[in-house]
Amino acid sequence: MKMKWFKTLAFTTLALAVMATAIPVASAASKLSGKIVINGSSALLPLTLQAAKEFKKANPKVKISASAAGSITGPQSVRKGIADIGAVDWDASTDVPGFKKFEGQVAHKVAVIPFAAVVNKNVGVDNLTTKQLQDIFSGKVKNWKDVGGSDAAIVVVNRAFGSGTRVNFQIKALNGTDFMSKGDNYKEVKSSGDMKTAVETTPNAIGYIDLVYVTSKMKALKINDVAPTEANVINGKYKVWGYGYYMTKGQPTGAVKAFIQYVQSKEFQNGSLKKLKFIPISAMK
Amino acid sequence: MSMKKTVIISVLAAAVSTSVVSAASAATITAANVQVSQSLVYINDVPAPVRTIVKDGVTLVSVRDLGAAAGALFAPGENRAIMAYINGHSIELHAGSATVLVDGEPVELEAAVENVNSSLYIELTGYVDALGVDSTTDDTGSVWIETFQKLEGAEAPVWLDPSTILVSVLTETGSRADYKVSTAKGEFTEVFRTETASELTASPDGKKAAYTDAAGAVYIIDLATKSTTKVTSDDTIKPELVWAADSSAIYFLQGDKGSVVAKLALDGTITKVLEDKVDYKSDLAVSTDGTKFVYTVIKPGAVTADASKPVESDDVVIDMTGTEPQLYYFDASVKDGKPVKLTDKADDKVFVGASAGAGTAFYVSSEEGKATSSLIAVSSDKSVKTLVGDKDVVQAVYTGEKLYALTATATGGEIIEVDPTSGTAKVLYTVSEDVSEIVAGKGTSIAIVENGQVKVFQDGKWKAVTK
C-alpha cells in the first residue's frame, strides 16, 4: 500500500537520526583524497602511525607518510613546506625556553604526555623537590648524599637541544631554570631510547623520560612527594606533563583537517591512544 | 492481518475508549466534516490498520490505533488530557493543542491533535518521536515501526555467533560500555563497562574476549558470566591482540612500536615468536595451527637535520621513499626461519588479512593517481592475484573461509563475496552510499553499518538492530 505522506514525514525523522549519530568516519564512497606528510616528535610517531593506519581504512584514497627526528624538526618542516603536520611536544606557536614561536602556525592538541625524572636502580633516593631537581640538573649539587642518598657522584643524563621532552622537563620540572651543559659526570643523548639505555646502565645516573618509557630497570622519582602516575596527572597533583601537538601552517583543510579531527576523536583518544599509554586530551578538561 | 492481532487491537481499543470519550467535549469534529480512512502500518513486522484523516493538508493518525498497536497504555490525565505510556516514557496529549508533553517536557507538533467522533488524531512524525520508537519507510511508501528499545550509538560491531553481535558505546567522558546485541530484535545486554581498558577482542568461539588495562596487563572476560580473569601483569604495550583459532591463546604485538610478535598462553606464559628488531608491525594474522604469520610493516621516513645550525635555517630534509606499508610472511615452524617480504609495490595496503592457513594474504590496494582501489591476494610464494579489480573496493573482511568486499558504485555500494581460491566474485547485496562498513564472521551472515546503525539482513530487508 502506498502512503506517500508517511514517506515524507518519515524522511524527516530519519534525517534527524542521521545527524544525531554522525561519527567521524567516511561513508562507503569517501571522497577524501590527498597526501599528508607528518614529521617531528619521535615520542608521537607510534601514535601518528597507528592513527594513520586507522584513518586510511575509512579514507583509502588518502596517503599518509610519517617520520620523526625530534620535536623541533616538526614545525621546522611545516615552515619549510615539506610537511603538512609538524608533531611536537610543546605548543610551537608560543615561545618556550630555547625556541621562539613559529609565526603563522596553529597548534592542535592531540595527546597528554607525562614525563618522569628517573634514576638508576642503585640510587637510594625516591623523592626530590623542585629545588633539588634544579640544583642537580644545573650542576650545583653533584653528590647524592646532598639530597638524602649515599655518597656517590651524580651522573646527569640530558636530552640534546631540540628535544620536546627536554623542553617540557625544563618548563614543568625545573620551572624554566637552565641545564648544566658539560662536565665529567654529564651526558647528552639524542633519543628516548638512548636515555632509557643510559639511565638503566649507568650507576648513579639521573635523567628524565616519557612516563610510558619507564621500565622496571630504572626508578621513577616522586617530585615534591607526588608519584608520576596517570592518575596523579589527571587529578592535577603531578605537574610534569605536557600536551603533544600537531602544528599546521594556518588552519588545516581537507584531508589534513579530517586526519587531525580523527586523532582528536573520542574513538581514537579512548581507543588506540590509551593503548599506547598516552592520556586523552579530554581527561585534562 | 491475523485474527489474533485483530482481537488484541480491539481489546486495547476498548480499554482506552473511556479516556478518549472523556476528552470529547473539546471541539469535536464529526465524521461528516472529515473523511476517516483506513491505512496499514507495519509494527514489528505485523501489519496494523490505523485510521487516518487529512486536516489542512496534514495527515493525522489515530492516537489509539497506532499507540495501542505499538504497545502503549492509555489513561485519562488532568484537565482532560490523555496520557500514553510506552517504553518508560509518558506522553500527555490535549485535543486541539499542537503541544504534547513528553516526560513533562513540551514538544511542538506540526499540527494540533484533532478530535473526530471522540477519537484523537495526531501528526505521525511527532507521535512516533514522542513514543520513542523507530520508523522507516520502504520503497513502496509503507511505514515500518519498530517498538523494541534499541541500543543507541553502538560502534565497532563484531559477530559473536550467528545471532549475536558485540558492540561498544563510547561516551564523551571517555568511558565505554560493551554490549551483546541480539540480531533478532535488537535486545541488548551490557557485558563490560570501563574507563581505562582497551577495546574487547572477541575469541573465535564468541565466548570470551580479551582486553588490556592502562598498564598493559591482559584480562579475559567470560561474555556469558561477565567474570574477568587477569592472564598476565606484563606491562609492555600491546597494540594488537589476536586470538588463536581454537581460542586457547592470544598472540600480540609487543612494544609501542609493535616490534615483537609474542604468544600469551592462558596460564600467563609469554613466549616470543618473532623478535627481528623491525619496528611498526601491524595487522597481525595467525594461521589456524599457530605457526604462520602475516603482518604489515610500516617504515617511517628518513630525516636529515643538522641540529648545530640555527633553528631559523630549517635545515631539515625528509625522504619518504619506501614508506608505504609492505606485507610479510613468517613461518615459525622453520628452524632459524626469517620473515619473507611478500610485497614491494608503492601502493597503500589496508584491510590486511590472511587465509586460515596464512598461506595467502589479502589486502585492499590503493595506488596514488588511481581512482579505484582493488582487492589483492598474495601467496607466500609472492605470486599476486587481483581478486576484484574492476570495482572500487573500500573495505574487505576475511572470515578465514570467505572474503567479502564493500565496493563504492555511482549510486551507492555493493557487497561482494569472493572465493579466494577461484577468484570468483558475486554481488550479494546492493546497498546505499551511507553504508560505511560490513561485518562478517565465520558462519554468520553479513551485518552492515549504515548511518551509524548496525543492520542485519532479515526477511528480505536490512533491519536495524541498533539505533
PDB file of C-alpha atoms in Angstrom, chain A residues 7-104:
ATOM      1  CA  LYS A   7       7.269   8.716   3.462  1.00  0.00           C
ATOM      2  CA  THR A   8       7.748  12.469   3.660  1.00  0.00           C
ATOM      3  CA  LEU A   9       7.248  12.566   7.368  1.00  0.00           C
ATOM      4  CA  ALA A  10       9.398   9.544   7.993  1.00  0.00           C
ATOM      5  CA  PHE A  11      12.207  11.077   5.957  1.00  0.00           C
ATOM      6  CA  THR A  12      12.345  13.992   8.354  1.00  0.00           C
ATOM      7  CA  THR A  13      12.651  11.619  11.266  1.00  0.00           C
ATOM      8  CA  LEU A  14      15.455   9.697   9.602  1.00  0.00           C
ATOM      9  CA  ALA A  15      17.357  12.834   8.734  1.00  0.00           C
ATOM     10  CA  LEU A  16      17.373  13.843  12.381  1.00  0.00           C
ATOM     11  CA  ALA A  17      18.544  10.395  13.359  1.00  0.00           C
ATOM     12  CA  VAL A  18      21.465  10.640  10.952  1.00  0.00           C
ATOM     13  CA  MET A  19      22.599  13.933  12.428  1.00  0.00           C
ATOM     14  CA  ALA A  20      22.452  12.590  15.931  1.00  0.00           C
ATOM     15  CA  THR A  21      24.620   9.569  15.191  1.00  0.00           C
ATOM     16  CA  ALA A  22      27.206  11.176  12.918  1.00  0.00           C
ATOM     17  CA  ILE A  23      30.687   9.843  13.630  1.00  0.00           C
ATOM     18  CA  PRO A  24      33.990  10.880  12.099  1.00  0.00           C
ATOM     19  CA  VAL A  25      34.287   8.063   9.607  1.00  0.00           C
ATOM     20  CA  ALA A  26      33.643   8.257   5.906  1.00  0.00           C
ATOM     21  CA  SER A  27      30.837   6.522   4.107  1.00  0.00           C
ATOM     22  CA  ALA A  28      31.467   3.805   1.553  1.00  0.00           C
ATOM     23  CA  ALA A  29      32.127   6.426  -1.054  1.00  0.00           C
ATOM     24  CA  SER A  30      34.584   8.598   0.878  1.00  0.00           C
ATOM     25  CA  LYS A  31      35.700  11.333  -1.456  1.00  0.00           C
ATOM     26  CA  LEU A  32      38.640  12.469   0.671  1.00  0.00           C
ATOM     27  CA  SER A  33      41.917  12.180  -1.136  1.00  0.00           C
ATOM     28  CA  GLY A  34      45.357  13.672  -0.980  1.00  0.00           C
ATOM     29  CA  LYS A  35      48.721  13.185   0.608  1.00  0.00           C
ATOM     30  CA  ILE A  36      49.669  14.024   4.193  1.00  0.00           C
ATOM     31  CA  VAL A  37      53.293  14.281   5.310  1.00  0.00           C
ATOM     32  CA  ILE A  38      53.930  14.330   9.065  1.00  0.00           C
ATOM     33  CA  ASN A  39      57.311  14.869  10.715  1.00  0.00           C
ATOM     34  CA  GLY A  40      58.642  15.752  14.147  1.00  0.00           C
ATOM     35  CA  SER A  41      58.475  14.230  17.634  1.00  0.00           C
ATOM     36  CA  SER A  42      59.677  10.652  17.932  1.00  0.00           C
ATOM     37  CA  ALA A  43      57.520  10.229  21.047  1.00  0.00           C
ATOM     38  CA  LEU A  44      54.409  10.915  18.980  1.00  0.00           C
ATOM     39  CA  LEU A  45      55.417   8.756  15.996  1.00  0.00           C
ATOM     40  CA  PRO A  46      53.820   5.481  17.202  1.00  0.00           C
ATOM     41  CA  LEU A  47      50.589   7.375  17.841  1.00  0.00           C
ATOM     42  CA  THR A  48      50.720   9.038  14.424  1.00  0.00           C
ATOM     43  CA  LEU A  49      51.365   5.791  12.549  1.00  0.00           C
ATOM     44  CA  GLN A  50      48.570   3.994  14.407  1.00  0.00           C
ATOM     45  CA  ALA A  51      46.142   6.821  13.683  1.00  0.00           C
ATOM     46  CA  ALA A  52      47.190   6.868  10.026  1.00  0.00           C
ATOM     47  CA  LYS A  53      46.503   3.155   9.689  1.00  0.00           C
ATOM     48  CA  GLU A  54      43.024   3.521  11.142  1.00  0.00           C
ATOM     49  CA  PHE A  55      42.207   6.722   9.252  1.00  0.00           C
ATOM     50  CA  LYS A  56      43.124   5.150   5.916  1.00  0.00           C
ATOM     51  CA  LYS A  57      40.567   2.391   6.462  1.00  0.00           C
ATOM     52  CA  ALA A  58      37.817   4.984   6.247  1.00  0.00           C
ATOM     53  CA  ASN A  59      39.667   7.102   3.711  1.00  0.00           C
ATOM     54  CA  PRO A  60      41.635   4.753   1.464  1.00  0.00           C
ATOM     55  CA  LYS A  61      42.400   7.479  -1.067  1.00  0.00           C
ATOM     56  CA  VAL A  62      44.400   9.467   1.473  1.00  0.00           C
ATOM     57  CA  LYS A  63      48.117   8.667   1.564  1.00  0.00           C
ATOM     58  CA  ILE A  64      49.910   9.370   4.850  1.00  0.00           C
ATOM     59  CA  SER A  65      53.670   9.250   5.398  1.00  0.00           C
ATOM     60  CA  ALA A  66      55.297   9.917   8.756  1.00  0.00           C
ATOM     61  CA  SER A  67      58.802  10.391  10.079  1.00  0.00           C
ATOM     62  CA  ALA A  68      60.494  11.618  13.241  1.00  0.00           C
ATOM     63  CA  ALA A  69      63.743  13.326  14.142  1.00  0.00           C
ATOM     64  CA  GLY A  70      62.870  15.268  17.283  1.00  0.00           C
ATOM     65  CA  SER A  71      60.147  17.767  18.059  1.00  0.00           C
ATOM     66  CA  ILE A  72      61.820  20.876  16.680  1.00  0.00           C
ATOM     67  CA  THR A  73      62.013  19.376  13.191  1.00  0.00           C
ATOM     68  CA  GLY A  74      58.197  19.223  13.149  1.00  0.00           C
ATOM     69  CA  PRO A  75      57.402  22.945  12.989  1.00  0.00           C
ATOM     70  CA  GLN A  76      60.607  23.490  11.003  1.00  0.00           C
ATOM     71  CA  SER A  77      59.321  21.091   8.332  1.00  0.00           C
ATOM     72  CA  VAL A  78      55.946  22.828   8.266  1.00  0.00           C
ATOM     73  CA  ARG A  79      57.580  26.248   7.917  1.00  0.00           C
ATOM     74  CA  LYS A  80      59.816  24.932   5.160  1.00  0.00           C
ATOM     75  CA  GLY A  81      56.775  23.500   3.381  1.00  0.00           C
ATOM     76  CA  ILE A  82      57.981  19.893   3.326  1.00  0.00           C
ATOM     77  CA  ALA A  83      55.432  18.594   5.859  1.00  0.00           C
ATOM     78  CA  ASP A  84      51.720  19.234   6.336  1.00  0.00           C
ATOM     79  CA  ILE A  85      51.787  18.415  10.030  1.00  0.00           C
ATOM     80  CA  GLY A  86      54.610  19.016  12.494  1.00  0.00           C
ATOM     81  CA  ALA A  87      54.396  16.745  15.533  1.00  0.00           C
ATOM     82  CA  VAL A  88      55.865  18.485  18.542  1.00  0.00           C
ATOM     83  CA  ASP A  89      55.850  18.010  22.310  1.00  0.00           C
ATOM     84  CA  TRP A  90      55.156  21.673  23.050  1.00  0.00           C
ATOM     85  CA  ASP A  91      52.987  24.428  21.656  1.00  0.00           C
ATOM     86  CA  ALA A  92      55.322  25.746  18.972  1.00  0.00           C
ATOM     87  CA  SER A  93      53.025  28.704  18.292  1.00  0.00           C
ATOM     88  CA  THR A  94      54.350  30.172  21.569  1.00  0.00           C
ATOM     89  CA  ASP A  95      57.842  30.988  22.863  1.00  0.00           C
ATOM     90  CA  VAL A  96      59.416  28.290  25.046  1.00  0.00           C
ATOM     91  CA  PRO A  97      62.900  28.085  26.610  1.00  0.00           C
ATOM     92  CA  GLY A  98      65.348  27.819  23.722  1.00  0.00           C
ATOM     93  CA  PHE A  99      62.829  28.243  20.902  1.00  0.00           C
ATOM     94  CA  LYS A 100      60.943  31.196  19.534  1.00  0.00           C
ATOM     95  CA  LYS A 101      57.379  30.714  18.381  1.00  0.00           C
ATOM     96  CA  PHE A 102      56.710  29.663  14.800  1.00  0.00           C
ATOM     97  CA  GLU A 103      54.713  32.510  13.280  1.00  0.00           C
ATOM     98  CA  GLY A 104      51.526  31.554  11.434  1.00  0.00           C
TER      99      GLY A 104
END
